Short mmCIF file of C-alpha atoms in Angstrom, two decimals:
data_model
loop_
_atom_site.label_atom_id
_atom_site.label_comp_id
_atom_site.label_asym_id
_atom_site.label_seq_id
_atom_site.Cartn_x
_atom_site.Cartn_y
_atom_site.Cartn_z
CA LEU S 52 129.44 24.78 17.77
CA GLN S 53 131.39 21.83 16.39
CA GLN S 54 132.21 20.73 19.93
CA GLN S 55 128.52 20.93 20.86
CA ALA S 56 127.62 18.93 17.74
CA GLU S 57 130.18 16.25 18.63
CA GLN S 58 128.83 16.08 22.19
CA THR S 59 125.26 15.79 20.89
CA CYS S 60 126.42 13.12 18.45
CA ARG S 61 128.08 11.13 21.27
CA GLN S 62 124.95 11.49 23.37
CA LEU S 63 122.84 10.27 20.45
CA VAL S 64 125.16 7.26 20.02
CA ARG S 65 124.84 6.45 23.74
CA THR S 66 121.08 6.83 23.59
CA GLN S 67 120.99 4.63 20.48
CA GLU S 68 123.11 1.97 22.24
CA GLU S 69 120.82 2.11 25.29
CA HIS S 70 117.80 1.70 23.04
CA GLU S 71 119.48 -1.25 21.28
CA HIS S 72 120.18 -2.88 24.66
CA LEU S 73 116.60 -2.27 25.74
CA LEU S 74 115.32 -3.63 22.45
CA GLN S 75 117.55 -6.72 22.76
CA ALA S 76 116.27 -7.29 26.33
CA ALA S 77 112.67 -6.91 25.15
CA VAL S 78 113.28 -9.37 22.29
CA GLU S 79 114.83 -11.90 24.71
CA GLN S 80 111.93 -11.44 27.13
CA ALA S 81 109.43 -11.94 24.27
CA GLU S 82 111.26 -15.10 23.18
CA GLY S 83 111.15 -16.41 26.74
CA LEU S 84 107.43 -15.65 26.98
CA GLU S 85 106.84 -17.33 23.62
CA HIS S 86 108.71 -20.43 24.81
CA SER S 87 106.66 -20.46 28.04
CA LEU S 88 103.47 -20.09 26.00
CA ARG S 89 104.40 -23.05 23.76
CA ASN S 90 105.13 -25.17 26.85
CA ALA S 91 101.82 -24.16 28.40
CA GLU S 92 99.95 -24.96 25.18
CA ALA S 93 101.63 -28.39 24.97
CA LEU S 94 100.75 -29.11 28.61
CA LEU S 95 97.19 -27.96 28.03
CA ALA S 96 96.87 -30.19 24.96
CA GLU S 97 98.21 -33.14 26.97
CA ARG S 98 95.78 -32.48 29.83
CA ALA S 99 92.91 -32.12 27.36
CA ALA S 100 93.81 -35.50 25.83
CA GLN S 101 93.95 -37.04 29.31
CA LEU S 102 90.56 -35.54 30.09
CA ARG S 103 89.08 -36.93 26.85
CA ASP S 104 90.49 -40.37 27.70
CA ALA S 105 89.10 -40.18 31.22
CA GLN S 106 85.72 -39.09 29.86
CA ALA S 107 85.70 -42.01 27.40
CA GLN S 108 86.61 -44.41 30.23
CA LEU S 109 83.84 -42.93 32.36
CA SER S 110 81.33 -43.49 29.56
CA ARG S 111 82.50 -47.10 29.19
CA ASN S 112 82.25 -47.57 32.95
CA LYS S 113 78.70 -46.17 32.98
CA LEU S 114 77.67 -48.63 30.26
CA LEU S 115 79.32 -51.47 32.15
CA ILE S 116 77.52 -50.47 35.36
CA GLU S 117 74.19 -50.46 33.53
CA GLU S 118 74.94 -53.89 32.08
CA LEU S 119 75.88 -55.17 35.54
CA ARG S 120 72.69 -53.72 37.03
CA GLY S 121 70.62 -55.49 34.38
CA GLU S 122 72.50 -58.71 35.00
CA ASN S 123 72.02 -58.26 38.74
CA ARG S 124 68.27 -57.81 38.23
CA ARG S 125 68.16 -61.01 36.15
CA PHE S 126 70.12 -62.87 38.83
CA ALA S 127 67.79 -61.55 41.54
CA MET S 128 64.74 -62.71 39.58
CA ALA S 129 66.38 -66.11 38.94
CA LEU S 130 67.24 -66.40 42.64
CA GLN S 131 63.69 -65.51 43.61
CA ALA S 132 62.34 -68.12 41.16
CA ALA S 133 64.79 -70.71 42.52
CA GLU S 134 63.75 -69.91 46.10
CA MET S 135 60.08 -70.28 45.17
CA LYS S 136 60.83 -73.56 43.42
CA GLN S 137 62.82 -74.75 46.44
CA LYS S 138 59.93 -73.84 48.74
CA SER S 139 57.51 -75.69 46.46
CA MET S 140 59.83 -78.73 46.40
CA GLU S 141 60.09 -78.64 50.21
CA GLU S 142 56.30 -78.55 50.49
CA LYS S 143 56.01 -81.49 48.04
CA ASN S 144 58.74 -83.30 49.98
CA GLN S 145 56.83 -82.82 53.24
CA LEU S 146 53.68 -84.06 51.55
CA LEU S 147 55.53 -87.12 50.22
CA GLU S 148 57.08 -87.75 53.64
CA GLY S 149 53.60 -87.60 55.17
CA GLN S 150 52.30 -90.03 52.55
CA ALA S 151 55.29 -92.33 53.11
CA SER S 152 54.70 -92.25 56.84
CA ALA S 153 51.02 -93.06 56.32
CA LEU S 154 51.98 -95.93 53.98
CA LYS S 155 54.44 -97.28 56.56
CA GLN S 156 51.73 -97.19 59.20
CA LEU S 157 49.28 -98.91 56.85
CA ILE S 158 51.88 -101.55 55.94
CA GLY S 159 52.62 -101.96 59.63
CA LYS S 160 48.94 -102.65 60.30
CA ILE S 161 48.49 -104.90 57.25
CA THR S 162 51.60 -107.00 57.78
CA PRO S 163 50.71 -108.35 61.26
CA ALA S 164 47.13 -108.97 60.12
CA SER S 165 48.27 -110.94 57.08
CA LEU S 166 50.80 -112.91 59.13
CA SER S 167 48.17 -113.85 61.71
CA GLY S 168 45.56 -114.61 59.09
#
């Protein structure tokens, strides 16, 4: 009976050692998983910050695009007004050239008449 008790005791010690090894392995695995989780959380926080920065830049770019569109519309209207003014000036210039030509012809007719008279 004592021999059987000693054998059972040794078997219990071996089982306890196996359980301790298994527990130690589980603890090490849990620590590794915890470390991986912390790394993943840090990476996620970094990516979230990058995304917020990119979103802020996108908002600034949208505002800038709207400002540029407004400025472009003002430039287009100014260009159209300048083109209309240029066309008006060209028409006035043609009118003045016609009047100058008529005056030259009139002077050409008057000058010989006054020289002969």
